[in-house]
Coordinates of C-alpha atoms in Angstrom, one line a residue:
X1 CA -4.1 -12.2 61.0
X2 CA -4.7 -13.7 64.4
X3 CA -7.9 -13.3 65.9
X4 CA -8.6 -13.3 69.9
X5 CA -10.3 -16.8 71.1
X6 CA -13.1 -17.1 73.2
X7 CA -11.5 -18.8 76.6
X8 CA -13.6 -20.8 78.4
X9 CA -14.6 -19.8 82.5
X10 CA -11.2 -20.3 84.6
X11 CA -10.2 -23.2 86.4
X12 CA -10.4 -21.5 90.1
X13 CA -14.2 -20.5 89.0
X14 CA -15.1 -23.9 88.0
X15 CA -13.3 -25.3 91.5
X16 CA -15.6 -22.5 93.2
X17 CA -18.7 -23.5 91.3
X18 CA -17.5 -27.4 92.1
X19 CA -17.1 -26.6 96.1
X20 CA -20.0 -25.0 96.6
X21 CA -22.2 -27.9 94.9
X22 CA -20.3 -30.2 97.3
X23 CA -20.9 -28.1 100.3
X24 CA -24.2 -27.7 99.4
X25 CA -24.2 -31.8 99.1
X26 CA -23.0 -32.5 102.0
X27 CA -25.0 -30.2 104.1
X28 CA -28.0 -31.3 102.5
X29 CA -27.0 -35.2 103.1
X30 CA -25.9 -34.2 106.7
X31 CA -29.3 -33.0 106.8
X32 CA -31.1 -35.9 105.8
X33 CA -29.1 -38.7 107.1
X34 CA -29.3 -37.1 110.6
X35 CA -31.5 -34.3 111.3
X36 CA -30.5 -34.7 114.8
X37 CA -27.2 -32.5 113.8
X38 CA -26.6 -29.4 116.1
X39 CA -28.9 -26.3 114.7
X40 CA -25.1 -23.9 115.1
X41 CA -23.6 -26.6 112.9
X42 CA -26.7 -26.9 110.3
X43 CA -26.1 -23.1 109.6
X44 CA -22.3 -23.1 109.7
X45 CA -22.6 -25.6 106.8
X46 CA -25.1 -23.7 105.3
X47 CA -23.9 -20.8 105.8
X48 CA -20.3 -21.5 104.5
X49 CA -22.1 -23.5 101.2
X50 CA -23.5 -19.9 100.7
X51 CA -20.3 -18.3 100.8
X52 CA -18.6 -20.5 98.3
X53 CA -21.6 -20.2 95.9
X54 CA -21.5 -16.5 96.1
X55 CA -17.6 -16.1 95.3
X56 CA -18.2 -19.1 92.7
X57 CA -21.0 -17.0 90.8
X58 CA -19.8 -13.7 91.0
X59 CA -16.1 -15.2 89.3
X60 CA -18.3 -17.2 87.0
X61 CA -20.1 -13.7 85.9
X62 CA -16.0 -11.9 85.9
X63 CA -15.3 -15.1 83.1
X64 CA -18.6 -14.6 81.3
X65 CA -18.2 -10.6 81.2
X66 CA -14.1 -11.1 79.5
X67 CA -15.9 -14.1 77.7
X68 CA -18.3 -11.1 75.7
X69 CA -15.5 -8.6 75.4
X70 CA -13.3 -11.2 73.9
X71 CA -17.0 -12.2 71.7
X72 CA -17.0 -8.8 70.7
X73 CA -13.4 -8.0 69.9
X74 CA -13.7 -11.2 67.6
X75 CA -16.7 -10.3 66.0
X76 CA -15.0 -6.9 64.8
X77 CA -12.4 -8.6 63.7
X78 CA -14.4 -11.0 61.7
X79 CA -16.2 -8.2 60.1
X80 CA -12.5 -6.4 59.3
X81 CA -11.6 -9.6 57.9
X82 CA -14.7 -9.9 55.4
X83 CA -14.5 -5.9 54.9
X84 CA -10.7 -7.3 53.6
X85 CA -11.8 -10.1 52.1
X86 CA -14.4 -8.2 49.8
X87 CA -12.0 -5.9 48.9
X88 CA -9.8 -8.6 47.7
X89 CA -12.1 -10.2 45.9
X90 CA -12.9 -5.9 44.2
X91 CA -9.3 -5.9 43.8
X92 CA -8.9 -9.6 41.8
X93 CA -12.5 -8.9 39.8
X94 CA -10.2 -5.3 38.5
X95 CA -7.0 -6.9 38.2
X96 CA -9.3 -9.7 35.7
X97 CA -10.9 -6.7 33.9
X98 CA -7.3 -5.2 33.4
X99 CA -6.3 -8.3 32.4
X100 CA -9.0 -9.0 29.7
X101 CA -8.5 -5.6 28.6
X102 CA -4.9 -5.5 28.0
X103 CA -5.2 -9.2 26.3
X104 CA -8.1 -7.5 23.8
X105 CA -5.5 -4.5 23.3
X106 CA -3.1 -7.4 22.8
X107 CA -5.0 -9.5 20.1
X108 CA -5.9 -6.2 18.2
X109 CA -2.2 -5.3 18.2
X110 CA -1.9 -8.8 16.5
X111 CA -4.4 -8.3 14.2
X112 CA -3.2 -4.4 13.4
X113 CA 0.0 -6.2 12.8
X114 CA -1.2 -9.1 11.0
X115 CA -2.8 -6.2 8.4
X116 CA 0.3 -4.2 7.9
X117 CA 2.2 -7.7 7.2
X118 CA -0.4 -8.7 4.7
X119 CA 0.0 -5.6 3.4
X120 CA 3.8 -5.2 3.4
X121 CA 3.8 -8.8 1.7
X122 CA 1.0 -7.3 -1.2
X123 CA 2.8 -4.7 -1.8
X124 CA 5.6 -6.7 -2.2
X125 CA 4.2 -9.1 -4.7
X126 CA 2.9 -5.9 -6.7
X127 CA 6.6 -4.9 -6.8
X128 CA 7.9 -8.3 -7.8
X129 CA 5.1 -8.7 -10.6
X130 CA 5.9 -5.1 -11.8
X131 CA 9.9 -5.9 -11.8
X132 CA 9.0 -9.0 -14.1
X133 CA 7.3 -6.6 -15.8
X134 CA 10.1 -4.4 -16.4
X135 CA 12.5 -7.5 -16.7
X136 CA 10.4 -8.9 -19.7
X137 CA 10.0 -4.9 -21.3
X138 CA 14.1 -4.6 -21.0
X139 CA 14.8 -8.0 -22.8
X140 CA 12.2 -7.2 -25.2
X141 CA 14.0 -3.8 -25.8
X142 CA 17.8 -5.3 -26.0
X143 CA 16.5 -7.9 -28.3
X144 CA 15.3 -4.9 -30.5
X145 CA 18.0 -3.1 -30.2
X146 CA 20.2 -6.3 -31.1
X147 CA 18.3 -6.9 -34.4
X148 CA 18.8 -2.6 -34.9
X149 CA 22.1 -2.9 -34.6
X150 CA 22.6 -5.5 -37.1
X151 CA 20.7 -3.5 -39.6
X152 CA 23.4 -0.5 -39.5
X153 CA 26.9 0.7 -40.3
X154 CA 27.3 3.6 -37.6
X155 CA 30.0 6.7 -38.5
X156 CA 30.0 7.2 -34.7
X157 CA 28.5 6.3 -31.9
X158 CA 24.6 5.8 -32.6
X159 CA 22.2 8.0 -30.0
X160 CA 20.3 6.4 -27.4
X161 CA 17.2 5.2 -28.0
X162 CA 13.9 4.8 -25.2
X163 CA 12.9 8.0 -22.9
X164 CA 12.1 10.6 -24.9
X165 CA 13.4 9.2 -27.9
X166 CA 11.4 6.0 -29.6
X167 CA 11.8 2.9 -28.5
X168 CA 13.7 0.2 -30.2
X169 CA 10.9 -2.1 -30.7
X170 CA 8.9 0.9 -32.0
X171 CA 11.8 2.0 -34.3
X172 CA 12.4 -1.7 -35.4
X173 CA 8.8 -2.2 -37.1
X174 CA 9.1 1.2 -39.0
X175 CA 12.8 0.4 -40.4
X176 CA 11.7 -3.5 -41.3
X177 CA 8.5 -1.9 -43.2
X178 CA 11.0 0.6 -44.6
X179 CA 13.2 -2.1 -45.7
X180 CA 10.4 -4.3 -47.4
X181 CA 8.4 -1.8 -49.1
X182 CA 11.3 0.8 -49.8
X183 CA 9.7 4.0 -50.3
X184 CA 11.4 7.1 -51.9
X185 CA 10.1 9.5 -48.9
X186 CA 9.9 9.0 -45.2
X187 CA 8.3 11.9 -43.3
X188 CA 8.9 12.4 -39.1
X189 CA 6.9 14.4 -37.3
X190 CA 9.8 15.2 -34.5
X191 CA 13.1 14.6 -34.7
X192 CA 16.5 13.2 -32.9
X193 CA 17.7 9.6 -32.3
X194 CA 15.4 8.0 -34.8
X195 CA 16.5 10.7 -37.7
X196 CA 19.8 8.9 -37.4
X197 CA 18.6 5.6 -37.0
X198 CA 16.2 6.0 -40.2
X199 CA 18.7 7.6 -41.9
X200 CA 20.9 5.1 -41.7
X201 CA 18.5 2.3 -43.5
X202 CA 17.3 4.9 -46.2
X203 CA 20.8 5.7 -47.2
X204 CA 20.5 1.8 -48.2
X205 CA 17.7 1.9 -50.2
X206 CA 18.0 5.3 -51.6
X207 CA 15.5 7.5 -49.6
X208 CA 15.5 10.7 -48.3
X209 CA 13.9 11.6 -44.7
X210 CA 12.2 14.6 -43.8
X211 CA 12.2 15.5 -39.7
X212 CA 9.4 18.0 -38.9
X213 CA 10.8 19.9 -35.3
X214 CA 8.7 22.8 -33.6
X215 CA 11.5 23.7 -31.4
X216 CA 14.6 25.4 -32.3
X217 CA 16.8 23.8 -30.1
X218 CA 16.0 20.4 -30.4
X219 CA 15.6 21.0 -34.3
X220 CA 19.5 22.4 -34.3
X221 CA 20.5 19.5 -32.0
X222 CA 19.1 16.7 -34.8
X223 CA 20.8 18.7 -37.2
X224 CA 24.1 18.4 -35.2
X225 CA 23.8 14.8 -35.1
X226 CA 22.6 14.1 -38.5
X227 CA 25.8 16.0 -39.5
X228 CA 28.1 14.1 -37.1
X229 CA 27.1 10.7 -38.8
X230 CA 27.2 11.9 -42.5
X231 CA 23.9 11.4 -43.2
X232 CA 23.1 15.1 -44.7
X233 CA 22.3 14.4 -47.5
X234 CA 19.7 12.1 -46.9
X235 CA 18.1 13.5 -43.6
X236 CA 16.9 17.4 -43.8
X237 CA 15.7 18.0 -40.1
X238 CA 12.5 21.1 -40.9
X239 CA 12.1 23.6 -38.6
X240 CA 8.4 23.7 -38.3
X241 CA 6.8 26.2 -35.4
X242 CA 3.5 25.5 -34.0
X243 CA 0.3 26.8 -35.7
X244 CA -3.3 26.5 -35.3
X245 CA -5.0 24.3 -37.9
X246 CA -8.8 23.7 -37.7
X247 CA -11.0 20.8 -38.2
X248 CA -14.4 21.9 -38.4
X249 CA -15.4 23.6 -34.8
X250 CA -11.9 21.7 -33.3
X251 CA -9.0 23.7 -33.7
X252 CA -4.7 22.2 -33.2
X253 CA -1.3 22.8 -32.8
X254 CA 0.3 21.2 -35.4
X255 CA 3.6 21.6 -37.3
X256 CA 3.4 24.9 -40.2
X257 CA 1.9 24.1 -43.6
X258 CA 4.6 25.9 -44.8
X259 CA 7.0 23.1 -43.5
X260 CA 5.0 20.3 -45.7
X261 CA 6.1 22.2 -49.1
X262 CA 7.3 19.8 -51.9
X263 CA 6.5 16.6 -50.0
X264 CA 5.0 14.0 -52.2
X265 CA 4.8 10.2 -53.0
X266 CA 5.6 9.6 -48.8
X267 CA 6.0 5.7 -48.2
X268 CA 6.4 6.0 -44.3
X269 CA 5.3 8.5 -41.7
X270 CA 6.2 8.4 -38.5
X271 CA 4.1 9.9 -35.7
X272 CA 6.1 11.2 -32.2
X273 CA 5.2 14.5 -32.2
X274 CA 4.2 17.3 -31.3
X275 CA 4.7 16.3 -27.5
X276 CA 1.4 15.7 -25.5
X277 CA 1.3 18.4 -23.5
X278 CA 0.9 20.9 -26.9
X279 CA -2.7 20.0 -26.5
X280 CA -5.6 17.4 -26.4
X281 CA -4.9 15.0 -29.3
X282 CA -2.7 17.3 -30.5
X283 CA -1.4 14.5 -33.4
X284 CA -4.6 14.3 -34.8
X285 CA -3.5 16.7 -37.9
X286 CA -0.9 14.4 -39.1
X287 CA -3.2 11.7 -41.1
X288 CA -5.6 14.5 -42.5
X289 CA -2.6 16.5 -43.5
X290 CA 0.2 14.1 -44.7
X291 CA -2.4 11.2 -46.5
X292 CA -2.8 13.4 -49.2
X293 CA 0.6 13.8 -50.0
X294 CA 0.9 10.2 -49.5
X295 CA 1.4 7.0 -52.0
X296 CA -1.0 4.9 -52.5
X297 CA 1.0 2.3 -50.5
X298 CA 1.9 3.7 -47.3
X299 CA 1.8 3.1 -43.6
X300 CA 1.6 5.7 -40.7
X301 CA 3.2 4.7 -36.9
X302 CA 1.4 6.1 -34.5
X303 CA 4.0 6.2 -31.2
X304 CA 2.7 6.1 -27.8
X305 CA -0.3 4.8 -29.0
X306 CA -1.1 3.5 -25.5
X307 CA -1.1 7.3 -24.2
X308 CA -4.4 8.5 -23.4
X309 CA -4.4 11.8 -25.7
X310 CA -3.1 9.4 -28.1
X311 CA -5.9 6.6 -27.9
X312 CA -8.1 9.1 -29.2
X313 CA -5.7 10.1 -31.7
X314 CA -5.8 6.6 -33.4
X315 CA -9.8 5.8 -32.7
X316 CA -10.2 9.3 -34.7
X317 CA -8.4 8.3 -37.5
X318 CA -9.8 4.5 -37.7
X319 CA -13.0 6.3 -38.0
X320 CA -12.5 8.8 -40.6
X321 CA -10.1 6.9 -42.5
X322 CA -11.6 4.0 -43.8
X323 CA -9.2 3.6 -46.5
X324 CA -6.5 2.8 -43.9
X325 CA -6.5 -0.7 -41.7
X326 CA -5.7 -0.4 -38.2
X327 CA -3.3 -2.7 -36.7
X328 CA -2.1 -2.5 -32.8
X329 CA 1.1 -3.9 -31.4
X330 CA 2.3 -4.0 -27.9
X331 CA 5.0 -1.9 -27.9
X332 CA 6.9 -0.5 -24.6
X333 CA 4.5 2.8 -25.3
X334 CA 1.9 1.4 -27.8
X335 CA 2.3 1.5 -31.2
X336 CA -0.5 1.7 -33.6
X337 CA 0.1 1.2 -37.6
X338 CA -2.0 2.4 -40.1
X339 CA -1.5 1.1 -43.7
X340 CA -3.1 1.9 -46.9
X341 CA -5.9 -1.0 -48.3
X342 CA -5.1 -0.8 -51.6
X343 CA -1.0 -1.5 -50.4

């Protein structure tokens, strides 16, 4: 912005100012190198000296008067120029607040970011570590299955195994005890895949099988496949309905007494049913029930021994059974082995 200058007095009012002193001189030297000068011409000097001075001063005052306007006009302009100046320096102190504020939204952005990538990556370790996990479980399961498979002569095609059904390194402990100890009887409580798969290895050692079922479908279904692989007459699949049994003030679903006629000298049992959801440690019957009819050397399988309901299944029966030895094994769904002391 340009801002007006203070000018100094003119030229013509400095000549003025400059004549008149010299006038003045001279008249005054006139005066005192001859003071016998004419009086007329005395006061004509003096008179024009006066003159000069007078136009002189009052073009001096003119100068000084524009000389304060022009002051004046500069001094608003200097205080416009601070007024601008301070609100530059309002305007930069906001922009640096803006700019602090956005670079703190910034760095928590980061740092919001830098959580949800720590986060992603845990998350993706967890994954990893439960794919090993499930990696390590499958080999484990086709090994099983490998060493089942070797074990059997299959009609037709054997049913699956895992799910629902047992588990192949479940159902591989319970047919190499059957195959060591050999027993004459071999009690499930539920029935399906394993019925064949059992059925198969007792037919080699001369046993017979007895599947306990609740429901009439899946009961009628075993029977279908125990029939498709010829194994009738040494699997009977029992249709056993629900009914209450009590324990003192505890009552349970379990399988119908009736179901349990004519069993005797039973080498194996093996525990995977009823399902869970019948009821809180609703497999809890089987030892109080079934030992009795047992022999003296016999082992009972608890399946999915690492189930909650069924934890307290297999503490129960460690503590009321002290005649039976608990032995845990890390099965896909936790498998807990009971087996006679005396065996």
């Amino acid at each position: 912005m340009r801002m007006p200058s203070m000018r100094r007095p003119s030229r013509s009012a400095a000549a003025a100012a400059g004549l008149a002193l010299a006038v003045s001189a001279t008249v005054y030297g006139a005066a005192v190198v001859d003071d016998r000068l004419p009086p007329a011409l005395y006061a004509g000097f003096a008179a024009a000296a006066a003159a000069v001075s007078v136009a002189a001063f009052r073009r001096l005052r003119r100068d000084v008067r524009r000389g304060a306007v022009r002051a004046g006009r500069t001094g608003r302009a200097l205080v416009r120029l601070e007024r601008r100046i301070g609100a530059l320096e309002q305007g930069a102190g906001a922009l640096a607040g803006d700019g602090a504020a956005r670079h703190a939204e910034a760095l928590d952005a980061i740092t919001r970011s830098h959580g949800l990538v720590e986060q992603g990556f845990a998350r993706v370790r967890g994954e990893c570590r439960s794919l090993e996990r499930r990696i390590r479980d499958s080999y484990a399961q086709i090994e099983a299955f490998t060493d089942l498979r070797a074990l059997v002569r299959p009609r037709c095609p054997l049913p699956p195994l895992r799910g629902w059904a047992a588990s192949p390194d479940a159902l591989r402990m319970v047919i190499g005890w059957i195959l060591r100890t050999s027993p004459k009887t071999i009690v499930e409580c539920g029935s399906g895949s394993s019925s064949v798969w059992i059925g198969y290895v007792a037919e080699q050692i001369g046993a017979t099988v007895v599947a306990l079922e609740h429901n009439p479908r899946y009961a009628e279904a075993s029977r279908d496949l125990v029939v498709a692989h010829g194994l009738s007459d040494v699997v009977e699949v029992r249709e056993a309905p629900l009914e209450l049994w009590r324990s003192g003030e505890e009552t349970y679903l379990w399988y119908s007494r009736d179901a349990l006629e004519g069993l005797a000298d039973i080498g194996v049992v093996f525990v995977d049913g009823p399902p869970g959801d019948t009821g809180p440690a609703a497999r809890y019957p089987a030892l109080p029930l079934l030992l009795p009819r047992c022999s003296e050397r016999v082992a009972i399988f608890l399946d999915d021994a690492a189930r909650e309901g069924d934890k307290t299944v297999s503490d129960r029966w460690a503590a009321r059974f002290p005649e039976v030895v608990r032995t845990g094994h890390a099965a896909e769904k936790g498998l807990d082995v009971f087996v006679r002391s005396s065996a």
